[in-house]
Amino acid sequence: MTQTLVEPKVKVDRKWQLWIDGKFEDGESERELYNPATGKVLTKVSEASTKQVEKAIKAARKAFDKGPWPRLTAQERSHFLFKIADKIEEHKEELAQLETMNGGKPIRESRYDVADAANCFRYYAGLVTKPSGQQVDVPAPSFTTIVREPIGVCGQIIPWNFPLLMAAWKLAPALAAGNTCVLKPSEYTPLTAIRLAEILSELELPNGVVNIVLGAGPSVGQPIAESTLVDKIAFTGSVKTGKLIASSALTNLKKVTLELGGKSPMVVFSDFDLDIAVDYALFAIYCNAGQVCSAGSRMIVEENIYDDFVKKMSARAKKIKVGAGLDENTEMGPLVSESQLKRVMEYIEIGKKEGAKLEVGGDRPTNKELGNGYFVSPTIFSNVKPDMRIAQEEIFGPVVVVEKFKTEEEAIELANDSQYGLAGAVFSNDITRAHRVVKAIRAGITWVNVYHNTYAECPWGGYKQSGWGRELGVAGLEAYTELKQININLDPQPVGWFAE
């Protein structure tokens, strides 16, 4: 298949700066970013010093305590969010290309992500104007209401696998609720976040309402998590880092939302169409090269179709077009970084040593086009035992394990045999059984006869060590609010509790 490269609409050889208190400024240091498809330097970006992080936090604090944003009506904030969505759509191809060049994913996936980001802003623009309070029927002459108010300054730390979309998931509900924000994108993929800052600056968002600081976790993320001027921290990433952030947040008992890892099961019963199941299995694990927190990285397949499933999935996996993301024909791109490439290859070696059978993949493409990029071939392990590391630990790459079950009870047990509980799916034509099994799976996001469907209207988050709280949906907006009860005496009279 010949290359069909997209027409470039974005320039990366330019200044990429911090955005603090409504102004762009250089950081104290610079970081080189690499094109995952080539392994070559893509561009350089500024990185914030600790003082600049503190400056951003203080700007957000001032904007919340004294600025206009929290005091705008819901309708006025909604208007801003609609304009943000319109601007994202106006620059959709530029943002998609930037996402692909920085993160490596196929351009078709980046286009979906950009559209989803715009949709997220539109959803919260609409939701925030809907009734959210409550009037309580209490004895007269009291009048009691329950209202939701913005939390305050929100520190938001996002990952590298969906840079623009994760920024939208964090910023849209926070801004809709009337908060101010300090956003830290991943040090690997900050470009679309900076471009979003430029879009926000064009819309004349009040100074300090959104601040974007670049850099690594210890130098930028940790000061945000520890700051007593920050009222809430929202993080998406690894369990290890999530625990550190939760610990740091104890400085002032700030509110915490954590969306962490997954090792999600896809349970396939023998009554389901095998070819359709294989098709969904490929989508579940190889979308974004497996760098998805909810990826279907554990196939749990009924024993009487197990061999055929592995054979068909392996044959299909070999045909996946692996290549640079800007090639329109590419179906799976590279991993995000050299360090992630090393991690995935280490797990493949672990799987071999543990005794699992490598059915396909497990290597890096060596041809001239891909040899210098961070590519890993689609990989499948069969004959996997539940206690193997490759079955228990999140690999975050295009590596899937296929386990076998005999009974429904065993399928449920295998599905729940994990420290994680983010997502899971069941494939069966017996809808009663499918519903029974999916109800038994201990996960926050579940599907029946489908995979990866994600809606801004529905809560996103997991059980167990997959995190705290929920993003998206009504729950995602409520996570950026405080509950307050207001009691009003409509007929003040002496209380008479104590004698005169």
XYZ file of N, CA and C in Angstrom, residues 67-269:
609
model
N -11.760 37.941 40.534
C -12.054 38.146 39.112
C -13.511 37.926 38.761
N -13.850 38.170 37.519
C -15.256 38.099 37.099
C -15.783 36.687 36.827
N -14.892 35.744 36.498
C -15.366 34.451 35.985
C -16.332 33.723 36.923
N -16.019 33.530 38.204
C -16.962 32.812 39.072
C -18.268 33.574 39.285
N -18.259 34.855 38.990
C -19.424 35.707 39.237
C -20.285 35.899 37.996
N -19.843 35.340 36.889
C -20.679 35.356 35.695
C -21.880 34.438 35.888
N -22.935 34.704 35.172
C -24.068 33.789 35.209
C -23.712 32.500 34.466
N -24.458 31.461 34.737
C -24.247 30.199 34.025
C -24.396 30.408 32.524
N -25.322 31.253 32.123
C -25.541 31.516 30.710
C -24.322 32.188 30.083
N -23.685 33.086 30.823
C -22.503 33.772 30.298
C -21.326 32.810 30.166
N -21.140 31.955 31.148
C -20.057 30.958 31.037
C -20.347 29.973 29.908
N -21.604 29.600 29.778
C -22.008 28.701 28.702
C -21.645 29.283 27.343
N -21.868 30.580 27.187
C -21.563 31.251 25.924
C -20.081 31.125 25.579
N -19.214 31.283 26.590
C -17.776 31.130 26.383
C -17.436 29.716 25.923
N -18.029 28.715 26.585
C -17.721 27.322 26.251
C -18.170 26.977 24.838
N -19.314 27.495 24.431
C -19.748 27.270 23.043
C -18.747 27.875 22.062
N -18.219 29.041 22.388
C -17.241 29.681 21.495
C -15.945 28.863 21.447
N -15.548 28.284 22.578
C -14.355 27.431 22.577
C -14.554 26.249 21.632
N -15.730 25.615 21.716
C -16.033 24.478 20.843
C -15.988 24.895 19.372
N -16.553 26.049 19.069
C -16.540 26.533 17.685
C -15.114 26.759 17.189
N -14.265 27.314 18.053
C -12.878 27.578 17.672
C -12.108 26.273 17.457
N -12.360 25.287 18.298
C -11.703 23.989 18.112
C -12.085 23.411 16.754
N -13.347 23.497 16.411
C -13.785 22.985 15.107
C -13.188 23.790 13.959
N -13.055 25.081 14.167
C -12.460 25.932 13.135
C -11.025 25.507 12.836
N -10.312 25.039 13.843
C -8.903 24.639 13.688
C -8.744 23.112 13.753
N -9.782 22.367 13.424
C -9.797 20.927 13.673
C -8.681 20.164 12.955
N -8.416 20.490 11.704
C -7.385 19.742 10.984
C -5.995 20.095 11.503
N -5.779 21.350 11.807
C -4.499 21.770 12.386
C -4.254 21.059 13.715
N -5.272 21.023 14.573
C -5.134 20.379 15.884
C -4.921 18.878 15.740
N -5.613 18.252 14.793
C -5.457 16.813 14.579
C -4.041 16.481 14.113
N -3.529 17.270 13.183
C -2.171 17.020 12.703
C -1.146 17.233 13.821
N -1.362 18.265 14.612
C -0.456 18.542 15.728
C -0.459 17.383 16.720
N -1.632 16.858 16.991
C -1.767 15.719 17.900
C -1.023 14.501 17.366
N -1.155 14.271 16.077
C -0.496 13.118 15.463
C 1.019 13.286 15.435
N 1.493 14.460 15.074
C 2.940 14.691 15.015
C 3.583 14.596 16.391
N 2.866 15.040 17.411
C 3.419 15.049 18.763
C 3.275 13.698 19.455
N 2.129 13.039 19.277
C 1.853 11.801 20.006
C 1.965 10.536 19.202
N 1.903 10.639 17.860
C 2.118 9.485 17.006
C 0.880 8.785 16.508
N -0.278 9.055 17.084
C -1.464 8.269 16.711
C -1.891 8.537 15.271
N -2.573 7.578 14.646
C -3.042 7.780 13.269
C -3.935 9.014 13.171
N -3.844 9.683 12.038
C -4.567 10.934 11.854
C -6.071 10.729 11.986
N -6.576 9.575 11.599
C -8.021 9.336 11.716
C -8.445 9.335 13.185
N -7.591 8.819 14.068
C -7.906 8.826 15.493
C -7.832 10.245 16.053
N -6.831 11.006 15.621
C -6.702 12.387 16.101
C -7.908 13.222 15.701
N -8.429 12.982 14.509
C -9.610 13.729 14.075
C -10.819 13.416 14.941
N -10.966 12.168 15.311
C -12.046 11.801 16.235
C -11.856 12.510 17.577
N -10.619 12.527 18.066
C -10.338 13.145 19.366
C -10.669 14.630 19.371
N -10.304 15.323 18.294
C -10.583 16.757 18.208
C -12.089 16.997 18.199
N -12.814 16.188 17.435
C -14.277 16.319 17.402
C -14.877 16.053 18.780
N -14.352 15.054 19.486
C -14.837 14.744 20.832
C -14.542 15.874 21.807
N -13.389 16.525 21.637
C -13.035 17.647 22.514
C -14.032 18.790 22.345
N -14.361 19.118 21.112
C -15.355 20.166 20.854
C -16.701 19.769 21.440
N -17.069 18.500 21.274
C -18.341 18.021 21.797
C -18.396 18.111 23.316
N -17.270 17.877 23.975
C -17.215 17.943 25.430
C -17.493 19.364 25.920
N -16.884 20.346 25.270
C -17.151 21.738 25.644
C -18.618 22.082 25.398
N -19.189 21.587 24.304
C -20.594 21.883 24.006
C -21.523 21.221 25.031
N -21.179 20.009 25.421
C -22.031 19.312 26.393
C -22.117 20.091 27.697
N -20.962 20.520 28.215
C -20.977 21.242 29.488
C -21.506 22.664 29.339
N -21.372 23.235 28.143
C -21.987 24.533 27.894
C -23.498 24.438 28.033
N -24.062 23.322 27.592
C -25.495 23.124 27.722
C -25.911 22.700 29.117
N -25.136 21.818 29.727
C -25.514 21.263 31.024
C -25.533 22.308 32.128
N -24.591 23.244 32.078
C -24.445 24.183 33.187
C -25.644 25.124 33.313
N -26.410 25.277 32.266
C -27.584 26.154 32.337
C -28.838 25.413 32.797
N -28.722 24.121 33.053
C -29.889 23.343 33.483
C -30.045 23.408 35.002
N -31.263 23.221 35.512
C -31.479 23.293 36.968
C -30.588 22.309 37.717
N -29.976 22.787 38.811
C -29.075 21.920 39.572
C -29.308 22.001 41.071
N -30.081 22.970 41.524
C -30.311 23.133 42.956
C -31.475 22.303 43.446
N -31.794 22.493 44.723
C -32.881 21.737 45.337
C -33.529 22.576 46.431
N -34.840 22.599 46.451
C -35.553 23.240 47.552
C -36.065 22.159 48.486
N -35.819 22.346 49.775
C -36.181 21.346 50.768
C -37.428 21.803 51.520
N -38.374 20.896 51.698
C -39.610 21.210 52.409
C -39.362 21.101 53.913
N -39.079 22.238 54.539
C -38.815 22.284 55.981
C -39.925 23.083 56.660
N -40.064 22.956 57.981
C -41.149 23.664 58.677
C -41.052 25.176 58.502
N -42.198 25.804 58.274
C -42.262 27.263 58.186
C -41.908 27.862 59.554
N -41.317 29.057 59.564
C -41.150 29.988 58.426
C -39.796 29.874 57.744
N -39.125 28.721 57.932
C -37.826 28.560 57.280
C -37.998 28.254 55.795
N -37.024 28.720 55.015
C -36.963 28.428 53.582
C -35.548 27.924 53.320
N -35.431 26.690 52.859
C -34.114 26.059 52.726
C -33.875 25.595 51.298
N -32.715 25.955 50.781
C -32.307 25.487 49.467
C -30.926 24.856 49.550
N -30.642 23.985 48.596
C -29.314 23.381 48.458
C -28.775 23.806 47.100
N -27.625 24.404 47.091
C -27.038 24.906 45.855
C -25.647 24.312 45.656
N -25.191 24.393 44.422
C -23.817 23.981 44.095
C -23.016 25.212 43.716
N -21.820 25.313 44.269
C -20.930 26.429 43.997
C -19.586 25.901 43.522
N -18.835 26.692 42.753
C -17.513 26.240 42.296
C -16.573 25.992 43.457
N -15.712 25.021 43.303
C -14.749 24.665 44.354
C -13.704 25.756 44.534
N -13.179 26.281 43.427
C -12.130 27.295 43.528
C -11.059 27.097 42.490
N -9.811 27.002 42.924
C -8.672 26.790 42.021
C -8.483 25.284 41.811
N -8.454 24.863 40.567
C -8.357 23.446 40.231
C -7.036 23.161 39.515
N -6.229 22.299 40.104
C -5.028 21.816 39.442
C -5.373 20.598 38.614
N -4.974 20.583 37.358
C -5.372 19.518 36.432
C -4.140 18.977 35.713
N -3.904 17.690 35.866
C -2.710 17.046 35.307
C -3.173 15.953 34.355
N -2.796 16.091 33.086
C -3.335 15.205 32.057
C -2.238 14.357 31.418
N -2.615 13.221 30.825
C -1.640 12.273 30.271
C -1.318 12.567 28.809
N -0.470 11.709 28.248
C 0.007 11.912 26.887
C -0.782 11.150 25.829
N -1.708 10.270 26.224
C -2.346 9.423 25.211
C -3.503 10.102 24.480
N -4.184 11.062 25.145
C -5.252 11.838 24.515
C -5.094 13.296 24.942
N -4.078 13.984 24.474
C -3.721 15.289 25.043
C -4.822 16.344 24.969
N -5.376 16.588 23.792
C -6.404 17.619 23.672
C -7.705 17.177 24.323
N -8.081 15.931 24.118
C -9.337 15.433 24.679
C -9.312 15.444 26.204
N -8.188 15.048 26.803
C -8.096 15.061 28.255
C -8.112 16.485 28.805
N -7.548 17.420 28.050
C -7.639 18.830 28.453
C -9.098 19.271 28.460
N -9.852 18.853 27.453
C -11.270 19.195 27.388
C -12.047 18.551 28.529
N -11.759 17.274 28.821
C -12.450 16.577 29.912
C -12.250 17.289 31.254
N -11.068 17.900 31.421
C -10.777 18.589 32.680
C -11.311 20.031 32.661
N -11.000 20.756 31.600
C -11.314 22.182 31.577
C -12.803 22.464 31.427
N -13.479 21.718 30.572
C -14.873 22.047 30.261
C -15.766 22.041 31.504
N -15.794 20.973 32.304
C -16.659 21.003 33.482
C -16.191 21.991 34.538
N -14.868 22.138 34.684
C -14.334 23.069 35.687
C -14.731 24.504 35.356
N -14.577 24.892 34.100
C -14.937 26.244 33.688
C -16.446 26.447 33.731
N -17.193 25.441 33.322
C -18.650 25.556 33.352
C -19.155 25.838 34.761
N -18.511 25.203 35.747
C -18.936 25.370 37.140
C -18.487 26.696 37.738
N -17.557 27.411 37.065
C -17.106 28.706 37.560
C -15.763 28.686 38.256
N -15.006 27.610 38.069
C -13.684 27.503 38.682
C -12.614 28.175 37.825
N -11.423 28.300 38.407
C -10.236 28.686 37.648
C -9.265 27.518 37.664
N -8.351 27.476 36.687
C -7.578 26.253 36.468
C -6.093 26.512 36.240
N -5.295 25.554 36.702
C -3.884 25.446 36.343
C -3.716 24.069 35.723
N -3.497 24.030 34.420
C -3.423 22.781 33.677
C -1.976 22.433 33.370
N -1.591 21.179 33.670
C -0.266 20.688 33.288
C -0.426 19.534 32.305
N -0.122 19.759 31.029
C -0.121 18.634 30.091
C 1.104 17.757 30.307
N 1.084 16.588 29.698
C 2.261 15.724 29.763
C 3.458 16.417 29.135
N 4.624 16.184 29.708
C 5.838 16.762 29.140
C 6.152 16.178 27.762
N 5.531 15.019 27.420
C 5.766 14.414 26.110
C 4.873 15.018 25.018
N 3.666 15.451 25.399
C 2.693 15.861 24.376
C 1.973 17.162 24.768
N 2.697 18.272 24.886
C 2.060 19.512 25.321
C 1.549 20.413 24.199
N 1.781 20.036 22.943
C 1.578 21.009 21.868
C 0.127 21.418 21.674
N -0.813 20.476 21.703
C -2.207 20.873 21.493
C -2.748 21.662 22.685
N -2.209 21.422 23.868
C -2.634 22.219 25.030
C -2.194 23.671 24.877
N -0.970 23.873 24.366
C -0.493 25.239 24.144
C -1.310 25.901 23.037
N -1.605 25.131 22.008
C -2.435 25.693 20.930
C -3.825 26.047 21.445
N -4.348 25.253 22.354
C -5.638 25.563 22.973
C -5.545 26.856 23.771
N -4.424 27.072 24.461
C -4.229 28.326 25.200
C -4.294 29.514 24.254
N -3.698 29.362 23.068
C -3.730 30.444 22.090
C -5.156 30.716 21.610
N -5.926 29.647 21.467
C -7.334 29.806 21.085
C -8.108 30.526 22.185
N -7.865 30.140 23.439
C -8.552 30.787 24.557
C -8.177 32.263 24.655
N -6.916 32.573 24.364
C -6.489 33.973 24.430
C -7.189 34.815 23.373
N -7.462 34.216 22.215
C -8.186 34.930 21.162
C -9.624 35.238 21.582
N -10.182 34.402 22.454
C -11.569 34.586 22.906
C -11.664 35.542 24.086
N -10.532 36.081 24.502
C -10.480 37.044 25.608
C -11.056 36.465 26.898
N -10.672 35.225 27.189
C -11.000 34.649 28.491
C -10.322 35.499 29.557
N -11.013 35.842 30.640
C -10.401 36.699 31.661
C -9.049 36.156 32.137
N -8.117 37.057 32.395
C -6.769 36.669 32.812
C -6.803 35.776 34.050
N -5.996 34.733 34.015
C -5.838 33.860 35.176
C -6.866 32.764 35.301
N -7.906 32.782 34.475
C -8.946 31.750 34.577
C -8.389 30.391 34.166
N -7.596 30.361 33.101
C -6.885 29.145 32.707
C -5.407 29.495 32.582
N -4.573 28.694 33.209
C -3.119 28.837 33.115
C -2.565 27.482 32.697
N -1.616 27.485 31.765
C -1.049 26.234 31.273
C 0.459 26.267 31.474
N 0.926 25.345 32.314
C 2.349 25.275 32.658
C 2.903 23.934 32.196
N 4.087 23.976 31.626
C 4.690 22.789 31.015
C 5.848 22.287 31.859
N 6.038 20.975 31.843
C 7.168 20.400 32.548
C 6.846 19.025 33.103
N 7.817 18.449 33.780
C 7.690 17.101 34.323
C 6.933 17.108 35.648
N 6.537 15.910 36.082
C 5.762 15.776 37.301
C 6.417 16.330 38.555
N 7.656 15.939 38.857
C 8.278 16.414 40.099
C 8.441 17.918 40.173
N 8.742 18.574 39.047
C 9.018 20.005 39.068
C 7.779 20.868 38.856
N 6.744 20.318 38.232
C 5.548 21.105 37.928
C 4.296 20.483 38.555
N 4.096 19.198 38.362
C 2.901 18.547 38.890
C 2.851 18.507 40.407
N 3.968 18.178 41.021
C 3.991 18.063 42.481
C 3.696 19.389 43.188
N 4.294 20.518 42.754
C 3.941 21.793 43.394
C 2.454 22.132 43.284
N 1.833 21.746 42.174
C 0.394 21.977 42.028
C -0.377 21.140 43.038
N 0.002 19.866 43.153
C -0.696 18.958 44.072
C -0.510 19.372 45.528
N 0.641 19.929 45.851
C 0.938 20.280 47.244
C 0.427 21.656 47.650
N 0.195 22.538 46.703
C -0.114 23.930 47.019
C -1.383 24.063 47.863
N -1.307 24.842 48.907
C -2.474 25.110 49.746
C -3.400 26.142 49.108
N -2.964 26.752 47.997
C -3.822 27.686 47.278
C -4.715 26.969 46.261
N -4.465 25.688 46.064
C -5.253 24.874 45.134
C -6.314 24.121 45.923
N -7.557 24.172 45.451
C -8.678 23.579 46.175
C -9.040 22.182 45.689
N -8.657 21.849 44.459
C -8.973 20.536 43.905
C -7.867 20.118 42.947
N -7.601 18.814 42.924
C -6.644 18.269 41.970
C -7.344 17.178 41.174
N -7.194 17.216 39.857
C -7.747 16.186 38.978
C -6.602 15.618 38.157
N -6.453 14.307 38.207
C -5.300 13.665 37.568
C -5.744 12.460 36.767
N -5.170 12.288 35.593
C -5.315 11.071 34.807
C -3.922 10.537 34.515
N -3.679 9.264 34.862
C -2.364 8.676 34.655
C -2.215 7.366 35.392
N -1.001 7.075 35.804
C -0.694 5.783 36.407
C -1.127 5.720 37.867
N -1.305 4.510 38.361
C -1.665 4.295 39.770
C -0.560 4.823 40.681
N 0.683 4.558 40.319
C 1.810 4.988 41.142
C 1.806 6.504 41.331
N 1.666 7.239 40.237
C 1.655 8.700 40.326
C 0.390 9.192 41.012
N -0.728 8.527 40.762
C -1.981 8.910 41.403
C -1.900 8.835 42.914
N -1.234 7.821 43.431
C -1.069 7.690 44.880
C -0.193 8.807 45.439
N 0.845 9.172 44.698
C 1.703 10.284 45.134
C 0.919 11.593 45.176
N 0.087 11.806 44.160
C -0.716 13.028 44.105
C -1.725 13.058 45.250
N -2.367 11.927 45.511
C -3.335 11.870 46.605
C -2.658 12.188 47.934
N -1.441 11.685 48.116
C -0.688 11.968 49.341
C -0.333 13.452 49.435
N 0.107 14.030 48.313
C 0.476 15.449 48.308
C -0.728 16.340 48.579
N -1.902 15.893 48.156
C -3.113 16.700 48.305
C -3.566 16.825 49.750
N -2.967 16.048 50.634
C -3.343 16.118 52.043
C -2.916 17.424 52.710
N -2.067 18.204 52.032
C -1.587 19.458 52.635
C -2.735 20.333 53.106
N -3.793 20.407 52.318
C -4.966 21.185 52.726
C -6.265 20.418 52.489
N -6.146 19.079 52.453
C -7.303 18.207 52.229
C -8.108 18.637 51.008
N -7.388 18.955 49.922
C -8.068 19.368 48.695
C -8.854 18.201 48.124
N -9.892 18.515 47.389
C -10.687 17.501 46.710
C -9.818 16.840 45.637
N -10.015 15.545 45.425
C -9.168 14.798 44.492
C -10.031 13.923 43.583
N -9.777 14.000 42.286
C -10.346 13.069 41.314
C -9.184 12.371 40.606
N -9.214 11.046 40.595
C -8.137 10.268 39.989
C -8.721 9.296 38.971
N -8.253 9.372 37.735
C -8.610 8.381 36.723
C -7.324 7.663 36.368
N -7.201 6.413 36.830
C -5.914 5.721 36.790
C -5.922 4.564 35.797
N -5.203 3.515 36.094
C -4.946 2.479 35.107
C -6.064 1.479 34.937
N -5.831 0.547 34.042
C -6.788 -0.515 33.778
C -6.115 -1.752 33.208
N -6.765 -2.861 33.384
C -6.378 -4.128 32.749
C -7.691 -4.811 32.377
N -8.371 -4.202 31.415
C -9.788 -4.464 31.217
C -10.049 -5.762 30.463
N -11.039 -6.540 30.936
C -11.375 -7.819 30.301
C -12.447 -7.678 29.221
N -12.331 -8.494 28.206
C -13.386 -8.649 27.202
C -13.756 -10.123 27.176
N -14.934 -10.439 27.709
C -15.388 -11.824 27.847
C -16.176 -12.220 26.604
N -15.762 -13.309 25.953
C -16.399 -13.747 24.710
C -16.988 -15.141 24.908
N -18.323 -15.250 24.781
C -18.995 -16.541 24.850
C -19.110 -17.150 23.460
